[in-house]
XYZ file of C-alpha atoms in Angstrom:
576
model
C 13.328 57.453 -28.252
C 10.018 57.918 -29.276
C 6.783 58.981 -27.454
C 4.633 55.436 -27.096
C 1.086 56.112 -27.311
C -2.172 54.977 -25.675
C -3.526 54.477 -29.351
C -0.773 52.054 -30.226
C -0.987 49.467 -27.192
C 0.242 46.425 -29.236
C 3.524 48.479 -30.057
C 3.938 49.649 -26.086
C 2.868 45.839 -25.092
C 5.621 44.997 -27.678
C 8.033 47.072 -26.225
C 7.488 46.436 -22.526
C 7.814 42.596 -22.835
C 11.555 42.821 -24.874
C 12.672 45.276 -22.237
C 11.291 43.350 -19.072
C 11.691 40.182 -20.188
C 15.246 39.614 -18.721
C 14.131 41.145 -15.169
C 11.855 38.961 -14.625
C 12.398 35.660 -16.426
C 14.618 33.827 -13.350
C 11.027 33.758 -11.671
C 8.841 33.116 -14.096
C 11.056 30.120 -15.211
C 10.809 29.090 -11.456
C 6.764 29.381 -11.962
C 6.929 27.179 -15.396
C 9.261 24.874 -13.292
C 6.601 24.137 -10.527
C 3.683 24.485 -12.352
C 4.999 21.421 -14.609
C 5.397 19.779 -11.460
C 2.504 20.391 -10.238
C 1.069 19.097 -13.429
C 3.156 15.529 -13.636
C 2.515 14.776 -10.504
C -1.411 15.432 -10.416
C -1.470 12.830 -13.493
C 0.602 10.285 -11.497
C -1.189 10.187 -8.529
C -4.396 9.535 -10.470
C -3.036 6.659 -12.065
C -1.389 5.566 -8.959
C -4.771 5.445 -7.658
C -6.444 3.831 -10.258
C -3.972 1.131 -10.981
C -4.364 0.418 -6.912
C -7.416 0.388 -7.045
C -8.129 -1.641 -10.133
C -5.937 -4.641 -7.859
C -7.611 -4.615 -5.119
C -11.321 -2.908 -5.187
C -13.643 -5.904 -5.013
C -16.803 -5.213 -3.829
C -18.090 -8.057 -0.907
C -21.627 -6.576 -1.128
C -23.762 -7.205 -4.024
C -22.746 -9.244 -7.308
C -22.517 -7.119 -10.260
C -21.689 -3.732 -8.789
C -18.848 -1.737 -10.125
C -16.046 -3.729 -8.671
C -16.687 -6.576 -10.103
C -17.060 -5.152 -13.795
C -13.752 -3.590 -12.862
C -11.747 -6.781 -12.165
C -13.535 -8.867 -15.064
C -12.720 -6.210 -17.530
C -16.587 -5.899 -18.980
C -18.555 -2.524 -18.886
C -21.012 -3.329 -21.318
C -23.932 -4.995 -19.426
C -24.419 -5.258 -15.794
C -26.423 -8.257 -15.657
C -24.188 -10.006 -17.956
C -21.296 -8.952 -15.763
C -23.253 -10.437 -12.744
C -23.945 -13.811 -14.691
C -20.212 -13.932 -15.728
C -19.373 -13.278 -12.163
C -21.537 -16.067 -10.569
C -20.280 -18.711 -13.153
C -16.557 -17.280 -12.487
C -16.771 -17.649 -8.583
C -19.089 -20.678 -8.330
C -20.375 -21.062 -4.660
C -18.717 -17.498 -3.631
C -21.265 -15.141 -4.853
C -23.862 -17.052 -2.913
C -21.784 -17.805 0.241
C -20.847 -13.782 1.071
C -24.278 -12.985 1.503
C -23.547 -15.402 4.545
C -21.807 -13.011 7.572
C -19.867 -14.540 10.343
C -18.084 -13.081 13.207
C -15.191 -15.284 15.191
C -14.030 -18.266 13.027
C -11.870 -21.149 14.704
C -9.305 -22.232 12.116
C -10.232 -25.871 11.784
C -11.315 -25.528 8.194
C -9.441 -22.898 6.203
C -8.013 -19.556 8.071
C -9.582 -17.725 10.839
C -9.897 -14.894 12.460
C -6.914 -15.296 14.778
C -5.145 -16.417 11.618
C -5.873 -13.244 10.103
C -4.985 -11.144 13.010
C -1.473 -12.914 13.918
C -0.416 -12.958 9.700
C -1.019 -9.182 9.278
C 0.286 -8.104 13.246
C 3.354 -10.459 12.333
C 4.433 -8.630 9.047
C 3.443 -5.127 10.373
C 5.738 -5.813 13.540
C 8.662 -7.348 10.486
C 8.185 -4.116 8.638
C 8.456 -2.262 11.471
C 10.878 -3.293 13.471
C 13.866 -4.449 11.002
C 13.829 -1.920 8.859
C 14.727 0.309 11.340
C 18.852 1.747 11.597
C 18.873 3.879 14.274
C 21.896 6.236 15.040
C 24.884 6.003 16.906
C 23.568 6.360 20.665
C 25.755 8.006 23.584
C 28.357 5.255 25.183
C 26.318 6.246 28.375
C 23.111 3.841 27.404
C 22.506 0.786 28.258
C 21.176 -1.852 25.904
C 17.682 -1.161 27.846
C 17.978 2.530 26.826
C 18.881 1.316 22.797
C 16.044 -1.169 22.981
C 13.322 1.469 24.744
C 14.494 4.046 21.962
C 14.085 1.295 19.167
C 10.783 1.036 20.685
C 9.415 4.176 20.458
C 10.492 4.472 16.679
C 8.705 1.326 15.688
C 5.574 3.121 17.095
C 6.251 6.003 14.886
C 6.318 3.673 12.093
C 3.335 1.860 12.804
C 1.720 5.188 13.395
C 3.148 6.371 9.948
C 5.213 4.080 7.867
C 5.429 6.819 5.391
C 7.562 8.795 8.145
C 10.264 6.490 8.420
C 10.221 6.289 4.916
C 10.748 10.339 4.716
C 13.798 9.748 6.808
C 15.130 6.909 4.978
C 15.045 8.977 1.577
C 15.820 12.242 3.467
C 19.069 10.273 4.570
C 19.431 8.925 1.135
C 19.302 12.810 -0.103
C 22.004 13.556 2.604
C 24.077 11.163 1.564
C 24.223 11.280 -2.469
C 25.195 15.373 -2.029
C 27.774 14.390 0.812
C 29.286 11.519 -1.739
C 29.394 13.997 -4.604
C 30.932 16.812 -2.403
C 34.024 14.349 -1.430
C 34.530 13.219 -4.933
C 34.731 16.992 -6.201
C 37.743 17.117 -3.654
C 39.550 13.923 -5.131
C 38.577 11.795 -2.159
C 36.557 9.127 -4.518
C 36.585 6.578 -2.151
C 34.380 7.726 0.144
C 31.135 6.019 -0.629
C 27.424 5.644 0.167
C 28.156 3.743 3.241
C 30.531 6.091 4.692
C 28.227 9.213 3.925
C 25.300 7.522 5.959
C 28.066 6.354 8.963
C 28.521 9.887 9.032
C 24.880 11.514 9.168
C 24.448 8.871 11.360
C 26.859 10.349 13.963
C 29.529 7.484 13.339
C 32.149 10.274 13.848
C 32.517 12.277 16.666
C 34.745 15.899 17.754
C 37.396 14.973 20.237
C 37.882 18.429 22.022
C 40.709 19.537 24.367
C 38.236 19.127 26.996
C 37.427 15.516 26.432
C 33.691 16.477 24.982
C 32.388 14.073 22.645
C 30.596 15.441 20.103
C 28.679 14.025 16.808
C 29.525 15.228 13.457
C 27.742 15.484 10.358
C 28.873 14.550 7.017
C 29.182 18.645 6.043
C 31.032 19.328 8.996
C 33.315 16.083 8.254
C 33.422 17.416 4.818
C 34.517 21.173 6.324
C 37.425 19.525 8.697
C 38.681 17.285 5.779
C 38.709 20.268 3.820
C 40.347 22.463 6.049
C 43.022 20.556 7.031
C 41.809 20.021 10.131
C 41.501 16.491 10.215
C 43.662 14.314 7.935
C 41.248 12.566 5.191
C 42.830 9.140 5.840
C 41.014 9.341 9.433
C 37.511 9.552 7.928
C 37.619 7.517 4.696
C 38.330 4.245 6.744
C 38.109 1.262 4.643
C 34.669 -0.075 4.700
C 35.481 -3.357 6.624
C 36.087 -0.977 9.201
C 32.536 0.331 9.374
C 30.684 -3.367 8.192
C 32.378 -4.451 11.463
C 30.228 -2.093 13.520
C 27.136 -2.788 11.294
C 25.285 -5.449 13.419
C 22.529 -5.506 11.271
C 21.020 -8.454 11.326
C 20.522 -10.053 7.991
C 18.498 -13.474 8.787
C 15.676 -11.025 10.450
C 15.612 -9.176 6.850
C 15.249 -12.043 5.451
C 12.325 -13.323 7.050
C 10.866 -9.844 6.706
C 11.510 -10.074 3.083
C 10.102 -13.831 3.083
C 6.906 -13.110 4.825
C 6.151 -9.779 2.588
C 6.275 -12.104 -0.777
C 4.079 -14.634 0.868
C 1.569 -12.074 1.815
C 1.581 -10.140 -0.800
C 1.758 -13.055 -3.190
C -1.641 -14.680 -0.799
C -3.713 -11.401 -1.050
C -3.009 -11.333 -4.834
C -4.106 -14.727 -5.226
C -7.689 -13.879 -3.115
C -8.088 -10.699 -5.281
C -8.001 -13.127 -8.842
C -10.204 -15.967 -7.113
C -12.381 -13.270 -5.711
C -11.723 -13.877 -2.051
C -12.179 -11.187 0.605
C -9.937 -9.174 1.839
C -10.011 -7.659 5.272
C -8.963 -3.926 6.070
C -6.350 -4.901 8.343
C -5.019 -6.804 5.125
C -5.663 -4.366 3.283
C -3.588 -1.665 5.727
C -0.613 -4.477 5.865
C -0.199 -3.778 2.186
C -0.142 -0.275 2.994
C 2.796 -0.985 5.998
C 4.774 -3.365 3.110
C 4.509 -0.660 0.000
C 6.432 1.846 2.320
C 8.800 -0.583 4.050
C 9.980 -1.664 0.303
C 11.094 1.731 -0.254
C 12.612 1.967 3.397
C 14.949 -0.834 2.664
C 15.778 0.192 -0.811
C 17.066 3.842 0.368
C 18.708 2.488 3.479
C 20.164 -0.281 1.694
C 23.382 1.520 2.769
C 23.251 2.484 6.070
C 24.531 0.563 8.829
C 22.236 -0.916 11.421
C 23.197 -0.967 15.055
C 26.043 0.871 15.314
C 26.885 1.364 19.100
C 30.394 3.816 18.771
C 31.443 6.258 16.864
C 34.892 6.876 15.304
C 36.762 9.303 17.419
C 38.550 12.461 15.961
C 41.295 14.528 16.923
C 41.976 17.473 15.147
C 45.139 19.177 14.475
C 44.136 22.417 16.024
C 41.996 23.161 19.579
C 38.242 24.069 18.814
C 38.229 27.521 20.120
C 41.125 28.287 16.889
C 38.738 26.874 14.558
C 35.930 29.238 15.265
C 38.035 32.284 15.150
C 39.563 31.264 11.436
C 35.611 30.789 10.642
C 35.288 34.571 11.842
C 33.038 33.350 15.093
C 34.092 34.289 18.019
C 34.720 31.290 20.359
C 31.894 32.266 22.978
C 28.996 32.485 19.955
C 26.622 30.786 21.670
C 25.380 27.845 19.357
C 21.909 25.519 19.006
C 23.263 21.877 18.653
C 26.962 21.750 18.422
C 29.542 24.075 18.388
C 30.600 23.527 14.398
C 26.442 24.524 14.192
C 27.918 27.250 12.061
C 28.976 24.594 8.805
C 25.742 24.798 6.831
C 23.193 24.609 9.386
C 20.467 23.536 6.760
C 19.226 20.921 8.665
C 16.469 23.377 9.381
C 14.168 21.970 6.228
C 10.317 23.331 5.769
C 9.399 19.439 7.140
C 11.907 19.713 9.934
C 10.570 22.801 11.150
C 7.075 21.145 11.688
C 8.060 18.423 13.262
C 10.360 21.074 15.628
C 7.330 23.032 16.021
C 4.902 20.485 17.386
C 7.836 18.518 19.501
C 8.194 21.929 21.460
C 4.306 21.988 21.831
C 4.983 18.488 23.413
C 7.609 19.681 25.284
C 5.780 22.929 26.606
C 3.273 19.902 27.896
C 6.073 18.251 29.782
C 5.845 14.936 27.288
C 10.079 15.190 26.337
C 11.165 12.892 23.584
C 14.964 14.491 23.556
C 16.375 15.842 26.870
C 18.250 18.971 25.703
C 21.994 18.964 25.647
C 24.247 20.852 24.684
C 26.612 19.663 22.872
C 24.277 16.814 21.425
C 25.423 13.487 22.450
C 23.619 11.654 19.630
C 21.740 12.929 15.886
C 18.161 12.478 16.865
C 16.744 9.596 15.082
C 14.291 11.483 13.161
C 16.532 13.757 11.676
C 15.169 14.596 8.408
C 17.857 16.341 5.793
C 17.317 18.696 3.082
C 15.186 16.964 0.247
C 16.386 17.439 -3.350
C 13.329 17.979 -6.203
C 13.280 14.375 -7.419
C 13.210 12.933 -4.251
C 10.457 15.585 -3.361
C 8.668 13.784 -6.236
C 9.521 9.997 -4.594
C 7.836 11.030 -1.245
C 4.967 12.475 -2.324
C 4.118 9.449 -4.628
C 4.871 7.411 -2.042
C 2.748 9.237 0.413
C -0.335 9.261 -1.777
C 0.037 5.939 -2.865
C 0.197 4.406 1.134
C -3.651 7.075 1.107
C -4.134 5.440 -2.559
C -3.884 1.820 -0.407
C -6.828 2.351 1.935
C -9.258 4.012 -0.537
C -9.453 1.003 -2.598
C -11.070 -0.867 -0.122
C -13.994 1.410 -0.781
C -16.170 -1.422 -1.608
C -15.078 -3.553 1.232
C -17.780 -5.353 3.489
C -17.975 -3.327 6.957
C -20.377 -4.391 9.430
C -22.545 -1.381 9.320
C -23.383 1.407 7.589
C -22.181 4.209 9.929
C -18.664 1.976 9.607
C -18.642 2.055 5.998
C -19.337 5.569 5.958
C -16.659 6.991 8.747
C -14.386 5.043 6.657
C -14.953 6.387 3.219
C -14.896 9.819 5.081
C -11.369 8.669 6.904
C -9.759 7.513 4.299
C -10.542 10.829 1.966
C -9.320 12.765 4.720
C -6.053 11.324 4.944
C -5.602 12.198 1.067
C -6.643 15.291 1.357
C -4.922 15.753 4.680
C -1.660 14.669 2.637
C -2.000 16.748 -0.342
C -3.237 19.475 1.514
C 0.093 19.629 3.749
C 2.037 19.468 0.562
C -0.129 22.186 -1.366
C 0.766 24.738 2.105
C 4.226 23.821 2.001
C 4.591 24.547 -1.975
C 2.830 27.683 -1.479
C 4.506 28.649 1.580
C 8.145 28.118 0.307
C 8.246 27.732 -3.375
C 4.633 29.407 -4.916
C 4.614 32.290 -2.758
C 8.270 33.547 -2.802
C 8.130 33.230 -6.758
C 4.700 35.125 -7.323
C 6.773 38.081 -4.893
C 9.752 38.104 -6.990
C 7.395 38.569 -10.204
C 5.398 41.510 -8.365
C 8.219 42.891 -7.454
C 9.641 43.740 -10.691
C 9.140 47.276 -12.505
C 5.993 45.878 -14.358
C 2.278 46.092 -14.671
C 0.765 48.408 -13.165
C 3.869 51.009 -12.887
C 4.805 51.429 -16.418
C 1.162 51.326 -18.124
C 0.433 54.766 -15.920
C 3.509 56.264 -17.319
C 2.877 55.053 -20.818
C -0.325 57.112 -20.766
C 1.532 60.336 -18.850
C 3.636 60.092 -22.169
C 0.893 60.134 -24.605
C -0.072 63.413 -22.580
C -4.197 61.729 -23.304
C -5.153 60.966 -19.654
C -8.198 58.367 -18.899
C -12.041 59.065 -17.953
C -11.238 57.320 -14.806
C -7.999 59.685 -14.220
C -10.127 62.949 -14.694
C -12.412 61.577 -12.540
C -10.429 60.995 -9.736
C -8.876 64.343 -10.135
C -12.163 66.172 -9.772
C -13.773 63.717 -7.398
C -15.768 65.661 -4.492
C -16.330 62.260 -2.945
C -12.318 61.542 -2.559
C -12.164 65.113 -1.083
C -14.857 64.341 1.617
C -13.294 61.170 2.752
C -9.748 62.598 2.715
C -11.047 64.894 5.345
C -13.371 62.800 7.096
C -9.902 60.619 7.868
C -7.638 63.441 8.168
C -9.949 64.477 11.488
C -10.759 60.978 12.494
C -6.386 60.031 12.078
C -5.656 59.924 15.702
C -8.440 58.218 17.178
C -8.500 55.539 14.409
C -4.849 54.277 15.808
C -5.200 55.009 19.495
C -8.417 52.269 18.766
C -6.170 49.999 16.261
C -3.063 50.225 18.506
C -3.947 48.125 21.602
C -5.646 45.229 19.446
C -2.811 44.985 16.763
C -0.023 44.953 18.911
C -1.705 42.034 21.192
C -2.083 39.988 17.929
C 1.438 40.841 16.108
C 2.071 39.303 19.683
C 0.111 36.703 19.596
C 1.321 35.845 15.996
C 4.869 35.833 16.890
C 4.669 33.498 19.555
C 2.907 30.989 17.146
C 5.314 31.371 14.120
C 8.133 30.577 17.019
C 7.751 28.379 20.025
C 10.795 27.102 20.643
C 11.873 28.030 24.358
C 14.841 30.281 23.935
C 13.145 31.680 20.517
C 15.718 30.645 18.019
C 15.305 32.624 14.726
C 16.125 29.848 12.534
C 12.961 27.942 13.992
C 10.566 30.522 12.724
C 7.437 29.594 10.971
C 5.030 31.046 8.485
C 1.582 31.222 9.816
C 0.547 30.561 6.639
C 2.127 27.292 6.303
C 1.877 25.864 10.187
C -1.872 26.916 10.668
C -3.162 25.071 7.779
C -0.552 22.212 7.808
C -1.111 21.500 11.897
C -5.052 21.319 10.703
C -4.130 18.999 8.136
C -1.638 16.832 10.679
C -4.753 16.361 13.201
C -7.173 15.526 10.667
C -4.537 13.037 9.130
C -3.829 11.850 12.865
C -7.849 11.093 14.048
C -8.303 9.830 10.599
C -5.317 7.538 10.942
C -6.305 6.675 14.351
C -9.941 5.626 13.201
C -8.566 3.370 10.255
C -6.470 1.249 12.676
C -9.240 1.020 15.078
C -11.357 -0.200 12.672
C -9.470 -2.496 11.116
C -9.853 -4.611 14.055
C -13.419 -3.925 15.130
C -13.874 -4.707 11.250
C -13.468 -8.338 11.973
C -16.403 -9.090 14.131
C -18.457 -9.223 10.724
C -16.994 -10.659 7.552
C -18.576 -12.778 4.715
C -18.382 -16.559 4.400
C -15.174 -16.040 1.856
C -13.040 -13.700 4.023
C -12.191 -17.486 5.273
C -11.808 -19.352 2.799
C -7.787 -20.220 1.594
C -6.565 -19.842 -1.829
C -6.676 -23.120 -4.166
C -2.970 -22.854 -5.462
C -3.929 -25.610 -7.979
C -6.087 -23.758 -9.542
C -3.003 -21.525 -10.823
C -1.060 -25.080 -12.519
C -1.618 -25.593 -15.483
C -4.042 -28.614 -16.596
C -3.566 -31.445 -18.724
């Protein structure tokens, strides 16, 4: 092979790309990958936002202003845009100078009609779309209701949660219907996958403990042998007989979101106000849409679980795993079929439940085994439905910033709310941005580095060339190098006695915040680099959050005259 020299750099460029190229091109594909990503969704969120906004931005403040050109469609002249708008909305653009606080409903809506429309469909959206898990046969229909209770206030804290779970569950369930079909069972289905995440059926040990299952570790006794197949793949009448969902509550939900969405698009084309609480119940109906749609399949109010027996005593099936029988386990003890239920966003919400729990506030008493999947279980998330929740996320964020323009009965109002509702964008794309870093970014840009490239093989391409640098005769020759080589060399031992002390309190310091579960499970381990910056962005998000509900109410003490008016429906039939 020939000498390559320093003279020649396209030909050793050349050369060092065809010979690296394989190494190195599993991670740089990954990079192209997420970078592409990156890119698509950057250009859908901004026209999610704009096409939001473009509904519903209508500006209750002065005539003329950019919200108004925006829903007439005419950027040319503001003054003719102002005209246009006064002819367009008659008495309206001379009525919202007029504020008023409480209105009785004796002559269109009022407040109280207001309030009990949008507290009515956030408590539908809420509440119904809800399918909790199989509970233990222990509780009491107090217990189920209590727990039903507190998940409705997650969701009215953050629809876009339960939404996470639905298509989390979703995600679960697609890989657990493909994984049955690969072994020739093709009748299990969608419903059956979600029974089973859902803890529908539980380990019968020699014992009597009751255990829940989850669709892998169905999967792993089906496939073993353990379990005959015809015990799990129960005909569906089977499983629609514990589903007491109940369907004339959906459809009342589903009744009052087209009216209300169908009433606040009618006040946005006749130029009507819109309230923030209105405006937030839009928010609540965008993500309970997509709720119902990926738990269109899951049963609802399921109160037992299908028993199983298997063929062989549980202790047997550990050893043929290669466990020993005594392994000591986290949930259950089949915890050793694909415990992946550990996901980046699982370990958050793990992280700041033991926080909660270190405060004596306990959600889930610890058991072990698990009597029932915790509600808020959140499964592995595929790429495309990565893709789903993050539009979905920015687009509930998307929701409140186009009520920038709204009326708001003071300045300081109006401007805590612009500030809140930029913060909960940037709280949500800021939690996604550390997460892709964290995971994905960050573990690709180390596999690149990693590879025999860059900096290592130009220094031998110019030890080849036998021509060394300016900068390498330099350093050679450098008195200054010499001096601090020394100066360290005599200084070595009281440098670390100083540095010992200090680093090992904060290497202590740092492991107890990358792990604070109580018995310091391994698996529950996170970055500081993603849960410092992502539990900043979670309490920004939270007080932001917080401030936006709050003020939707406080928001009605001051409205303009056309906040109560009702939309003329006659104006939308055609006239002879």
């Amino acid at each position: 092979m020939p000498n390559v020299s320093i003279s020649s750099p396209w030909a050793a460029f050349m050369r060092f790309s065809s010979t690296q190229y394989r190494s190195w091109s599993s991670c740089s594909s990954t990079m192209v990958s997420l970078a592409c990503s990156l890119l698509c969704t950057a250009l859908s969120l901004s026209f999610l936002t704009a096409f939001v906004a473009s509904l519903a931005l209508v500006d209750h403040k002065t005539p003329g202003s950019f919200g108004d050109r925006l829903l007439l469609g005419s950027y040319s002249s503001s003054k003719a845009s102002t005209n246009f708008t006064a002819q367009l909305s008659g008495q309206n653009a001379s009525t919202d100078a007029i504020l008023q606080g409480w209105v009785s409903g004796s002559e269109g809506r009022g407040t109280l009609d207001i309030i009990w429309s949008c507290l009515i469909t956030i408590f539908l959206c809420s509440w119904t779309v809800l399918c909790l898990n199989v509970p233990p046969s222990r509780w009491n229909n107090a217990r189920l209701q209590w727990q039903k209770f507190l998940m409705m206030g997650l969701g009215v804290l953050g629809p876009e949660f339960v939404f996470q779970l639905a298509i989390a569950q979703w995600t679960s369930a697609c890989r657990s219907v493909k994984a049955f079909h690969s072994l020739g069972h093709d009748k299990w289905t969608m419903t059956h996958a979600f029974f089973a995440d859902m803890g529908g059926f539980a380990f019968h040990t020699e014992d009597g403990v009751l255990f829940p299952l989850y669709s892998e570790q169905v999967l792993f006794l089906v496939e073993q042998g353990y379990v005959d197949a015809s015990d799990v793949i129960v005909d569906k009448s089977v499983i629609q007989d514990k589903n007491k969902g109940d369907g004339m509550a959906r459809f009342l939900t589903i009744f009052q979101i087209l009216w209300f969405s169908i009433n606040s698009i009618g006040r946005v084309i006749q130029r009507l106000a819109i309230t923030t609480l209105e405006l937030t119940t839009l928010g609540f109906i965008v993500c309970t849409l997509g709720t119902y749609f990926f738990w269109a399949h899951k049963p609802m109010d399921v109160s037992a679980a299908i028993t199983l027996v298997p063929n062989i005593p549980l202790d047997e099936i550990i050893q043929r795993a290669g466990l020993n029988s005594q392994t000591s386990y986290k949930r259950t003890p089949l915890d050793f079929v694909g415990r992946n239920e550990w996901t980046s966003w699982m370990l958050y919400y793990t992280y700041w439940m033991n926080i909660l729990r270190k405060l004596g506030i306990v959600f889930h008493p610890s058991r072990r085994p698990i009597e029932k999947i915790s509600d808020d279980y959140t499964p592995a998330l595929s790429s495309s439905s990565l893709f789903i929740l993050f539009v979905f996320h920015t687009s509930y964020a998307a929701v409140h910033i186009s009520g920038w323009n709204f009326h708001f009965p003071s300045q300081i109002e109006a401007t805590i709310w612009h500030v809140a509702t930029i913060t909960v964008m940037l709280a949500i794309c800021g939690c996604w941005a550390a997460d892709m870093w964290t995971w994905q970014l960050w573990p690709s840009i180390k596999c690149l580095l990693s590879k025999p490239w860059g900096a290592a093989n130009i220094i031998p391409l110019c030890s080849r060339g036998k021509e060394p640098t300016v900068y390498e005769e330099t350093a050679q020759s450098s008195s200054v190098r010499r001096i601090l080589s020394t100066s360290l060399a005599r200084h070595k031992i009281w440098i670390r006695s100083c540095l010992s002390y200090p680093q090992s309190i904060i290497q202590t310091a740092a492991s107890h915040l990358r792990n604070n579960s109580l018995d310091h499970d391994p698996d529950l381990t996170v970055p500081l680099k993603a849960i410092l910056p992502i539990t900043l962005f979670a309490a920004s998000y939270t007080i932001a959050r917080a401030y936006i509900l709050i003020e939707d109410l406080v928001n009605l003490r001051s409205q303009p005259a056309s906040t109560f008016k009702t939309v003329n429906w006659s104006d939308f039939l055609p006239h002879f």
